[in-house]
Coordinates of C-alpha atoms and ligand atoms in Angstrom, one line a residue:
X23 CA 15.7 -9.1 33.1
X24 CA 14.5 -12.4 31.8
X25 CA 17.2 -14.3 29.9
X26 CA 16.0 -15.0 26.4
X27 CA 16.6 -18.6 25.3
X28 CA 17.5 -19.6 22.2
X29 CA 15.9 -22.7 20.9
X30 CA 16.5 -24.4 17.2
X31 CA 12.8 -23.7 15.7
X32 CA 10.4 -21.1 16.3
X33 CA 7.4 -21.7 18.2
X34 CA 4.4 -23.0 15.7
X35 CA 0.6 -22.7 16.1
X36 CA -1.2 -26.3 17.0
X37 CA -3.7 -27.5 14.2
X38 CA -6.6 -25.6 16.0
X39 CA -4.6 -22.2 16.3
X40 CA -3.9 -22.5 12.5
X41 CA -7.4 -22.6 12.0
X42 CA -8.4 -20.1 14.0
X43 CA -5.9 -18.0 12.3
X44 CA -7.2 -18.5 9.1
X45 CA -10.9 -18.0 9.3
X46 CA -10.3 -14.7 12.2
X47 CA -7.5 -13.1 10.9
X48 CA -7.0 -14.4 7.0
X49 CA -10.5 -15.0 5.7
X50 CA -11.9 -11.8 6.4
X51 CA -9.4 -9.6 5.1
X52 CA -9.5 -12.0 2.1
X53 CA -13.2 -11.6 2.0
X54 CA -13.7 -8.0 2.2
X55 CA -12.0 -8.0 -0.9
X56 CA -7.5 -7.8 -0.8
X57 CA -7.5 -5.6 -4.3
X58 CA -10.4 -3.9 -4.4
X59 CA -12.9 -4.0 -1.2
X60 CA -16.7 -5.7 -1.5
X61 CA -18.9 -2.9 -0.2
X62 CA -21.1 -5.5 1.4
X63 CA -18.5 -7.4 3.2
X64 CA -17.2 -4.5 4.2
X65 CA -20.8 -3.2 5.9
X66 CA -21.3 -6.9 7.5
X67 CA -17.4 -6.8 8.9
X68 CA -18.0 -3.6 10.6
X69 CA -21.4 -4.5 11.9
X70 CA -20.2 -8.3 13.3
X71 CA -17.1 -6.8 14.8
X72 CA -14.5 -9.2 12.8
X73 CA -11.7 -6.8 13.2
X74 CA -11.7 -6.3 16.7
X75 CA -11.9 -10.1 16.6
X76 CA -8.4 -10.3 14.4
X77 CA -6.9 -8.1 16.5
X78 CA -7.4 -10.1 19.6
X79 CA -6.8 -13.1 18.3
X80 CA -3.2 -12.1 17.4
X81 CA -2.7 -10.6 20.9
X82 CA -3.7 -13.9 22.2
X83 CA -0.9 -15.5 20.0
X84 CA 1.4 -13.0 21.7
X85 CA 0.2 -13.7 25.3
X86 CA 1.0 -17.5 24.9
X87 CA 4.0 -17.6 22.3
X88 CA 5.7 -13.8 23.2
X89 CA 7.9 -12.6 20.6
X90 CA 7.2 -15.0 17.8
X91 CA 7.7 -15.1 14.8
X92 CA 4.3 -17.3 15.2
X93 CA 4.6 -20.2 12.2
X94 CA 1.6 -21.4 11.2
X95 CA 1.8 -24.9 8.6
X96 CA -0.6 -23.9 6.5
X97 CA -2.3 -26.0 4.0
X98 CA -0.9 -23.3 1.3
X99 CA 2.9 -22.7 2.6
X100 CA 4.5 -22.1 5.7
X101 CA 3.8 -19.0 7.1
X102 CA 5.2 -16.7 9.9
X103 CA 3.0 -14.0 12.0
X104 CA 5.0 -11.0 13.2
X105 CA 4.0 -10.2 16.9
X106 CA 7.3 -8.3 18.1
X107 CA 7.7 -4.4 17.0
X108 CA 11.4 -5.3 16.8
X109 CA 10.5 -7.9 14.4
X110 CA 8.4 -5.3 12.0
X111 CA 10.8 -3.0 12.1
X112 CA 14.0 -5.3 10.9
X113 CA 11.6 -7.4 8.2
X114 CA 11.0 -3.9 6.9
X115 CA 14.7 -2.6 7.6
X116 CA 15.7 -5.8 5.5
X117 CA 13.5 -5.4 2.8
X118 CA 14.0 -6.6 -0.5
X119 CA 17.2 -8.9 1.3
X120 CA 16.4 -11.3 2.9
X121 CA 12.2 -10.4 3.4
X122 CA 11.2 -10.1 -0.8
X123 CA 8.0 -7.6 -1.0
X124 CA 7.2 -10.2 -4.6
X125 CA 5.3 -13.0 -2.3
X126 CA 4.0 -15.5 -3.9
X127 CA -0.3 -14.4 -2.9
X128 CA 1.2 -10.8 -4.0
X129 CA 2.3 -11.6 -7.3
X130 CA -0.5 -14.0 -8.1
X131 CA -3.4 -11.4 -7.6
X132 CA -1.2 -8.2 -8.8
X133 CA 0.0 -10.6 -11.9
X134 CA -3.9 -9.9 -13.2
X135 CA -3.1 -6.5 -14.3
X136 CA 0.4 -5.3 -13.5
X137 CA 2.5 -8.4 -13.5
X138 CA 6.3 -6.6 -14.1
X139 CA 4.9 -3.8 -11.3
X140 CA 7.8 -3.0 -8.9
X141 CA 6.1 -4.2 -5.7
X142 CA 6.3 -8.0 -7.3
X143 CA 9.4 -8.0 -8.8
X144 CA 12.8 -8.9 -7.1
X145 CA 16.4 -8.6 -7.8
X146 CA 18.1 -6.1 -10.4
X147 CA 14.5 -5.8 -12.4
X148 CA 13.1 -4.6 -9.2
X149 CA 15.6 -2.2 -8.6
X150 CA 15.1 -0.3 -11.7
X151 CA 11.8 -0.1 -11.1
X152 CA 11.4 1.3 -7.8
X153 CA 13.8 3.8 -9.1
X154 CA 11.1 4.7 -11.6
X155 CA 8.4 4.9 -9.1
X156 CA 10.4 6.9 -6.7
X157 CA 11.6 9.0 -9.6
X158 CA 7.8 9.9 -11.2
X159 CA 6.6 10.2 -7.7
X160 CA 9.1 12.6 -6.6
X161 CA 9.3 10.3 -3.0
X162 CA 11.4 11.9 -1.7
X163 CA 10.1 15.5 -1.8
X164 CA 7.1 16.2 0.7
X165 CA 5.8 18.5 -2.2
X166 CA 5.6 17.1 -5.8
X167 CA 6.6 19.5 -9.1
X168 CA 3.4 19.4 -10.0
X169 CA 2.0 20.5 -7.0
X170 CA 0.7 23.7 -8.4
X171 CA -1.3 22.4 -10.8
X172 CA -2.9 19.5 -8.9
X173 CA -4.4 21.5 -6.7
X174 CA -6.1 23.6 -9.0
X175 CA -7.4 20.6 -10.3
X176 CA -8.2 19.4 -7.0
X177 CA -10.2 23.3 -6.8
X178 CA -12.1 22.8 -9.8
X179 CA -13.1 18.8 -9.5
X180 CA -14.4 19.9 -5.5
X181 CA -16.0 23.0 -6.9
X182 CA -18.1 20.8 -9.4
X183 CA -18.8 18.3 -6.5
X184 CA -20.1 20.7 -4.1
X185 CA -22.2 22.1 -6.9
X186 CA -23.8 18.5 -7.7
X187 CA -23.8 17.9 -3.6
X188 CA -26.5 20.9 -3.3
X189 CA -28.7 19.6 -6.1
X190 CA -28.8 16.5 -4.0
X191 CA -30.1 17.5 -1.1
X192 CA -26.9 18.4 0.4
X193 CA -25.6 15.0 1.0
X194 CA -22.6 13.7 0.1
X195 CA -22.3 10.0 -0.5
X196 CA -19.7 7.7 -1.0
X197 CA -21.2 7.5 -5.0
X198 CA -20.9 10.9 -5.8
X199 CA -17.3 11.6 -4.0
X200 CA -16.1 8.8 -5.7
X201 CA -16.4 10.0 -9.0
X202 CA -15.3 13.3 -8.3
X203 CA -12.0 11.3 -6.7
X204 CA -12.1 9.4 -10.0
X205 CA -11.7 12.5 -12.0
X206 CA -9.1 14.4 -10.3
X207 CA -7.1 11.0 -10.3
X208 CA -7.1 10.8 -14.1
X209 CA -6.1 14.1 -14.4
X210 CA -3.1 14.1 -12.1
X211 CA -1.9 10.1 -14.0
X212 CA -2.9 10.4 -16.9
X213 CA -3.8 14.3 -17.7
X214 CA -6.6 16.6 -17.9
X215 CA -7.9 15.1 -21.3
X216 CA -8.9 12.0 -19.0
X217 CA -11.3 13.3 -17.0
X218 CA -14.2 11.7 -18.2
X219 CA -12.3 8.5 -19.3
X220 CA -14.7 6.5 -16.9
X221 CA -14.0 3.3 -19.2
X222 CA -10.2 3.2 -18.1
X223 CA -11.8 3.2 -14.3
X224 CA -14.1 0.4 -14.8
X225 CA -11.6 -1.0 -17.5
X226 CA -9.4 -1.6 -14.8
X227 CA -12.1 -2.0 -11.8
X228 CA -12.5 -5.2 -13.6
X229 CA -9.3 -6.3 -13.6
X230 CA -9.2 -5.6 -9.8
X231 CA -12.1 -7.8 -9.9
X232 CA -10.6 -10.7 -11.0
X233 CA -7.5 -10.0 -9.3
X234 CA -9.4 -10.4 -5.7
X235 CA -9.3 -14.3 -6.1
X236 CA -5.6 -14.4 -7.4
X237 CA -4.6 -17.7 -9.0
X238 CA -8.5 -19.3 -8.7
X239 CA -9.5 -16.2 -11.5
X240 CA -8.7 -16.9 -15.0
X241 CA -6.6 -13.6 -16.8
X242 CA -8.7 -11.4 -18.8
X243 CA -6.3 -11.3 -21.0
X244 CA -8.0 -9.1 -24.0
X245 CA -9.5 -6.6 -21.0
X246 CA -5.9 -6.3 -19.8
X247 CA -4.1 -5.8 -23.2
X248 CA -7.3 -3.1 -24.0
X249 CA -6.3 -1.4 -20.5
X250 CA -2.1 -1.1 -21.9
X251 CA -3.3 0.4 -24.9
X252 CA -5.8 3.0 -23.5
X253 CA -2.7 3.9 -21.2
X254 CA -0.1 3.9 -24.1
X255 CA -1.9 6.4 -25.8
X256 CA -2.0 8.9 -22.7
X257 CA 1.8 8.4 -22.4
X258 CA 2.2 9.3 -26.2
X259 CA -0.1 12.6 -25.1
X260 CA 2.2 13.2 -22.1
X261 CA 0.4 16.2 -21.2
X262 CA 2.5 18.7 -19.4
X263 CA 1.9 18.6 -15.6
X264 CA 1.1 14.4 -15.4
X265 CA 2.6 11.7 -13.9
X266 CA 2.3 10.3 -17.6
X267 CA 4.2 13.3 -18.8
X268 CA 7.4 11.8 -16.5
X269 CA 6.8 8.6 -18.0
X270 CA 7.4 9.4 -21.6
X271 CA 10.5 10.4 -20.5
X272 CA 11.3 6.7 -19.8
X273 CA 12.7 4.4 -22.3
X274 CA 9.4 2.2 -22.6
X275 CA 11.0 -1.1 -23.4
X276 CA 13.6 -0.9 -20.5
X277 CA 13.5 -3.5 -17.6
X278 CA 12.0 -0.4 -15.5
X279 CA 8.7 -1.0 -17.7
X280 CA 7.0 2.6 -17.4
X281 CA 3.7 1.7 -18.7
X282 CA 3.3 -1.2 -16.1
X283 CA 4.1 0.6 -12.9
X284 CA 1.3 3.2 -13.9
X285 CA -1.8 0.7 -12.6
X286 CA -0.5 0.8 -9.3
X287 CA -0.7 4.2 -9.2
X288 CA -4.2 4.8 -10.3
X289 CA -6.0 1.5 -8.3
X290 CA -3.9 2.4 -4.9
X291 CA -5.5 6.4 -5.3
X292 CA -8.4 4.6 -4.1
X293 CA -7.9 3.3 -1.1
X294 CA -6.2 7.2 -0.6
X295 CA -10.1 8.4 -1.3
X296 CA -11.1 5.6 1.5
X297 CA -8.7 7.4 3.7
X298 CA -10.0 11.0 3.0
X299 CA -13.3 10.0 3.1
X300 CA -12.9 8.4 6.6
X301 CA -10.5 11.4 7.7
X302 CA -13.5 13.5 7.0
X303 CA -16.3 11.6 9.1
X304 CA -13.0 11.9 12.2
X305 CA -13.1 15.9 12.0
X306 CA -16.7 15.5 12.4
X307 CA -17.0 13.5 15.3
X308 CA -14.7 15.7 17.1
X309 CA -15.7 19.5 17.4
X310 CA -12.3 20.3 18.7
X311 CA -10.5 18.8 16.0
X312 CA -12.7 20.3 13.7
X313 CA -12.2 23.5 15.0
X314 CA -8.8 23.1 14.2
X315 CA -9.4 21.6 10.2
X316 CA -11.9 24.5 9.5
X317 CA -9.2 27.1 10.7
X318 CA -6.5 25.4 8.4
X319 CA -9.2 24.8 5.4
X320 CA -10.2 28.3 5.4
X321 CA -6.6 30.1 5.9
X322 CA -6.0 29.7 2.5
X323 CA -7.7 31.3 -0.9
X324 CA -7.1 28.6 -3.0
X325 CA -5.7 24.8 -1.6
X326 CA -2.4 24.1 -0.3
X327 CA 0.1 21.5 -0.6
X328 CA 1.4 22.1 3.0
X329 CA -1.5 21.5 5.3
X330 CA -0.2 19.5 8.0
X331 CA -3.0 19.5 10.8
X332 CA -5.2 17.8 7.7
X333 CA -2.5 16.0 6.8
X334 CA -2.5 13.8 10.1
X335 CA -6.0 13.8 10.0
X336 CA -5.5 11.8 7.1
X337 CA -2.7 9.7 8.8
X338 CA -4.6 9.0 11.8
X339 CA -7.6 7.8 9.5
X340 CA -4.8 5.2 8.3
X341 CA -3.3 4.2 11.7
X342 CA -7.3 3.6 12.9
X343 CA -8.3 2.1 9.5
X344 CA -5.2 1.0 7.3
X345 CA -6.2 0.4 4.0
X346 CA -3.3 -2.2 3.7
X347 CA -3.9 -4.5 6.8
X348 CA -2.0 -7.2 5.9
X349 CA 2.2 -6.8 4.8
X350 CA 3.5 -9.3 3.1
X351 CA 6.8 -10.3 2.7
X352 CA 8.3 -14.1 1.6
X353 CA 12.1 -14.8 2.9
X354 CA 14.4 -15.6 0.3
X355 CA 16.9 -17.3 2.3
X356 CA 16.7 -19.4 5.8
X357 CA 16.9 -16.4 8.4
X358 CA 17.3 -16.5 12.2
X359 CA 15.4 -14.9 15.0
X360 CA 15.9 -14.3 18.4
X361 CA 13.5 -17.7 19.4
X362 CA 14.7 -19.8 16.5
X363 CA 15.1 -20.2 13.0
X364 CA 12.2 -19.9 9.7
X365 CA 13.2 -21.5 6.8
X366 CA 13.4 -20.2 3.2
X367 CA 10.3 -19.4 1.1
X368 CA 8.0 -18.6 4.2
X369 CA 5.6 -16.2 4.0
X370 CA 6.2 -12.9 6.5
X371 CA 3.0 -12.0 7.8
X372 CA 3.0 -8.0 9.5
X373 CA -0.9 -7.2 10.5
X374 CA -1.2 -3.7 10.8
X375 CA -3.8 -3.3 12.9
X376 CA -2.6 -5.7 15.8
X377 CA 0.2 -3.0 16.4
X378 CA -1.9 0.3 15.4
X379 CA -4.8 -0.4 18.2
X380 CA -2.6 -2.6 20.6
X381 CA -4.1 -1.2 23.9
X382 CA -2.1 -2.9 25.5
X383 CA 0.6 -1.0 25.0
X384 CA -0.4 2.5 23.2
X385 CA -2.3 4.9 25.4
X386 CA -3.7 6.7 22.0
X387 CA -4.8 2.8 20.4
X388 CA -8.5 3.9 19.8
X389 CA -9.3 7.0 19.6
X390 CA -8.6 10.1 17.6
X391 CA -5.3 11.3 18.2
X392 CA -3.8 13.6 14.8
X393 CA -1.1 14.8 17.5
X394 CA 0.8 11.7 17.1
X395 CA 1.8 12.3 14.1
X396 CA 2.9 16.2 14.5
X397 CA 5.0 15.9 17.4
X398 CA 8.2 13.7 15.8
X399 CA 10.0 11.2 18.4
X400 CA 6.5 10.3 20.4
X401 CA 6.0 7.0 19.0
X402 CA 9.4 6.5 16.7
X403 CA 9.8 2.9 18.0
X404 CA 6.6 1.5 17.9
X405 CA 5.6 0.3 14.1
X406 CA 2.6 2.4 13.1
X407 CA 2.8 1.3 9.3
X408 CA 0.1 2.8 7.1
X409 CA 2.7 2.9 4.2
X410 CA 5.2 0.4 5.2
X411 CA 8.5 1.2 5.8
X412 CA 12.0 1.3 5.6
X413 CA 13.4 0.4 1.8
X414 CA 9.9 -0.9 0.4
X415 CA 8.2 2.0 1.8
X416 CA 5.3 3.5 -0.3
X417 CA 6.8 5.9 -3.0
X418 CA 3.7 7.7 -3.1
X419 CA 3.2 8.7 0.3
X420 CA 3.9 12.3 -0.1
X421 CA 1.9 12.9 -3.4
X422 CA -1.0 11.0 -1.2
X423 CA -1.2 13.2 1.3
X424 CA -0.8 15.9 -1.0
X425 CA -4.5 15.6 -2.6
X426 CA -6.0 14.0 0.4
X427 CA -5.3 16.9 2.5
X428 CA -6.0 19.4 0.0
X429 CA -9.2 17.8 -1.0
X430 CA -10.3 17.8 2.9
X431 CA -9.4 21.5 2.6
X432 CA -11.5 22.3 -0.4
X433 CA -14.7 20.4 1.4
X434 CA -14.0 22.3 4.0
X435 CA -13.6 25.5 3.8
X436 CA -16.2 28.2 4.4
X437 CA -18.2 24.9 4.5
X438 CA -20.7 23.2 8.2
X439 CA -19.8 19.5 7.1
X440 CA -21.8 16.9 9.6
X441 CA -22.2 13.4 9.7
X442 CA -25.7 12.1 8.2
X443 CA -26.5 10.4 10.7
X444 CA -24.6 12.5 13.4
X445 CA -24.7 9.5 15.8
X446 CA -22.7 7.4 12.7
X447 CA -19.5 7.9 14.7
X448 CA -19.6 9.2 18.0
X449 CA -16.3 11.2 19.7
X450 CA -16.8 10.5 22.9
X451 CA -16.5 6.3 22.3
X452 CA -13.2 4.1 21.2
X453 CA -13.2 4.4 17.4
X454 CA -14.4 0.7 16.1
X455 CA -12.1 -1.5 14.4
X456 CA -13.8 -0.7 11.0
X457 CA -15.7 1.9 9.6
X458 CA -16.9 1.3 6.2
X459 CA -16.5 4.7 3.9
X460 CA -19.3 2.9 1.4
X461 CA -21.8 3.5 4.1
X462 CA -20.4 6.8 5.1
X463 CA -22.8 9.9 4.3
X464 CA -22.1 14.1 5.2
X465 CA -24.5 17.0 5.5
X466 CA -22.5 20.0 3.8
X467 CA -23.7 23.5 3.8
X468 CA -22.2 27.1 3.2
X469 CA -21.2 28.5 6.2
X470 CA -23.6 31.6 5.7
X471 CA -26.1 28.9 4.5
X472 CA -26.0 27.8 7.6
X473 CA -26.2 30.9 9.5
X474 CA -29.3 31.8 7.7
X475 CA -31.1 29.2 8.0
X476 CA -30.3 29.3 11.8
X477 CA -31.5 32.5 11.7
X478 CA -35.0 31.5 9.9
X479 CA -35.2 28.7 12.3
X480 CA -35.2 31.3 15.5
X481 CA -37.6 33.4 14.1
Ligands
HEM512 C1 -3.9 5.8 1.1 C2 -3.2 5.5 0.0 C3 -2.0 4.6 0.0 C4 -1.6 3.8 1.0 C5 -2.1 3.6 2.4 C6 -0.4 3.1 0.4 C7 0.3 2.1 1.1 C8 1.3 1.4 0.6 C9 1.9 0.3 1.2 C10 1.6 -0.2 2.6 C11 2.8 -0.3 0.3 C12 3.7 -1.4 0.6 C13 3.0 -2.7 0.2 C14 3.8 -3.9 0.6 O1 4.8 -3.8 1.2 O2 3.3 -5.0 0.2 C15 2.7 0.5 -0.9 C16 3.5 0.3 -2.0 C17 3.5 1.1 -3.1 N1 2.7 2.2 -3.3 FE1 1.3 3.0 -2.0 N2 -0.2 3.5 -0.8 C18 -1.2 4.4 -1.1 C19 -1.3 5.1 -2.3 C20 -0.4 5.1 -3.3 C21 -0.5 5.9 -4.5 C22 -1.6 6.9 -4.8 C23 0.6 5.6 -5.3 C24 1.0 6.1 -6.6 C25 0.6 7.3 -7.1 C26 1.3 4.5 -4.6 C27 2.4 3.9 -5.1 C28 3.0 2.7 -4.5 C29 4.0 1.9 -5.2 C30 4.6 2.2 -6.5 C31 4.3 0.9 -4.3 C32 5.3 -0.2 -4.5 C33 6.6 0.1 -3.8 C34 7.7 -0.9 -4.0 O3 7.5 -1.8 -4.7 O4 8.7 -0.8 -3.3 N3 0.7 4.2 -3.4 N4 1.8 1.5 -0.7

């Protein structure tokens, strides 16, 4: 084995690498929008390739400097790329002490609209408010208390979708899902009585807005403090079976701050409908796999929480696409590595999708494979992060694949769902770096729908 040598600083990109780091791997993630995504970035990024660029341009860090951490002296702050899977898994193991999840980019966008939010907080405040999170979330039970309930709203809002999908021709587009995921989101947060509070969406869409170019945005300070109050008043409702319910149970002016954790919860559903969405046009391309979807959708009368073949369907939509690409972390003391040593205040740079399609080492790195995630043990040691890990993991993993899965399941069953085009994604090629859900577009008919008009077509 080689002997590893120990050196005093860690090895740091040249002027021209740093460059090319920021305009292949940092603009476009910045570009296609970091807190809420630019539908027209996102089409040009998955038409010019960019990811697949990103992607090799990290493995070409890692051919030349090996383990890393790569520094790059930015004209910003120092920062350090992650390129070993050791690496990812200790800066998540050692997460909030000595790698702090509130880094600085982090806290300047998310200060827009949820500026006391756990994720940007450190120390004891931060504490008491994961506990919150983790508390109204339920994180660590794969099936929430209100389970029962969200999925007959998740019933009802698909119900109503499918209805509006056959008055439109039978497509479903990115448009009309969207509000249907809009609706059953406010009613699990905030309550049924917020179904058709489309203002609080585009309250806070435009917060999100602002928040995409961090400190350069001024706050909209009177839009933010209208946001608070619309949420206030569906915590004084706390309507039996909500997540806002569980809030009014919190002490509002505590350091946990109730009402400022509840953004999070509402703008990250989105990137969860993204997921779904994707996870949909997946089972598509791949009859076999669909086979196996259609049998789970349909073996149930009404949705259930435990559907675990559409459950990794989701997952794998998040290894291929994560909808949080770039980890961030900022070291709060000078820390030592294997090659050298990073100083204090650098910002910890994880890029998910350098490890989830590294073909290089993972057999599975492009294509479809929902097994991965059903047979425990097959790829423990190998950082597949769609929602981080370790202490800052995401506290709403479980609820999220909750009402992904069951919403797949209510599309699905006794449903012939098909990609419009059917070439959009193709089965039988590596799944591309990107694939925009905005431009994503389904054929659904009943299954007996189908089989008549099959029948009409042979006669
Ligand atoms: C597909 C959907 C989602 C994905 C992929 C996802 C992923 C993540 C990731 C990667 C993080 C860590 C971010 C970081 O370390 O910088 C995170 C944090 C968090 N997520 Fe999610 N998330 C999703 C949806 C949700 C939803 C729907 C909720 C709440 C209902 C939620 C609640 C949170 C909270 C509270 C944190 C902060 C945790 C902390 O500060 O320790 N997430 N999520």
């Amino acid at each position: 084995m080689a002997k590893e040598t120990v050196t005093d600083s860690l090895p740091t990109a040249s002027f021209t690498e740093t460059v090319a780091f920021l305009f292949k791997v940092m603009a476009p993630n910045i570009a296609k929008g970091v807190i809420i995504r630019r539908p027209a970035v996102v089409h040009l990024a998955e038409q010019w390739a960019l990811d697949t660029r990103s992607i090799k341009q990290v493995q070409a860090f890692n051919s030349k400097y090996g383990k890393g951490p790569l520094l790059f002296n930015t004209p910003f702050k120092p920062m350090a790329l992650i390129l070993d899977p050791d690496d990812a898994h200790r800066v998540m193991e050692e997460t909030p002490e000595p790698f702090a999840t509130a880094e600085s980019a982090k806290r300047s966008a998310l200060s827009h609209f949820e500026p006391d939010m756990a994720l940007v907080s450190h120390g004891k405040a931060r504490e008491e408010r994961r506990r919150l999170n983790e508390d109204v979330l339920q994180s660590g039970c794969p099936v929430h208390g209100f389970s029962r309930h969200f999925m007959q709203v998740i019933e009802e809002e698909v119900a109503a979708l499918l209805e509006v999908v056959e008055q439109h021709n039978h497509k479903l587009d990115w448009p009309l899902f969207i509000d249907a995921w809009n609706r059953i989101v406010r009613r699990v947060v905030l309550g049924d009585s917020a179904r058709d509070d489309h203002e609080l969406t585009q309250t806070l869409i435009r917060l999100r807005r602002a928040a995409n170019w961090g400190f350069m945005h001024p706050k909209r300070k009177r839009v933010r403090q209208s946001f608070y109050e619309q949420l206030a008043h569906y915590v004084d409702r706390a309507e039996p079976n909500s997540l806002a319910a569980l809030v009014a149970g919190h002490d509002a002016d505590s350091q946990a701050r109730p009402l400022q954790q509840m953004p999070q919860w509402l703008f990250a559903f989105e990137p969860a409908g993204m997921a779904t969405f994707r996870a949909l046009a997946l089972i598509c391309a791949h009859p076999e796999q669909a086979k196996r979807a259609q049998a789970e959708a349909n073996q149930a009368a009404t949705p259930k929480p435990d559907t675990t073949f559409l459950k990794a369907c989701v997952l794998e939509a998040l290894r291929l696409w994560p909808t949080t690409p770039l980890l961030l972390r900022e070291t709060t003391e000078r820390t030592r590595w294997t090659q050298g040593e990073m100083p204090r205040n650098t910002t910890l740079l994880i890029h998910a999708p350098y490890f989830h399609r590294d073909d290089r080492h993972l057999e599975i790195a492009h294509r479809f494979a929902p097994d991965t995630w059903l047979s425990p043990g097959s790829l423990d040691d190998w950082p597949l992060l769609p929602f981080s890990g370790g202490p800052g993991i995401c506290p709403g993993r479980h609820l999220v694949l909750m009402v992904t899965s069951a919403v797949l399941a209510a599309l699905l069953k006794e449903r012939h769902i098909r990609l419009d085009p059917p070439d959009r994604l193709s089965g039988t090629q590596p799944m591309p770096a990107l694939l925009s859900n905005f431009h994503l577009c389904f054929q659904v008919t009943k299954a007996s729908g189908l089989a008549e008009q099959e029948a009409t077509s042979r006669l």
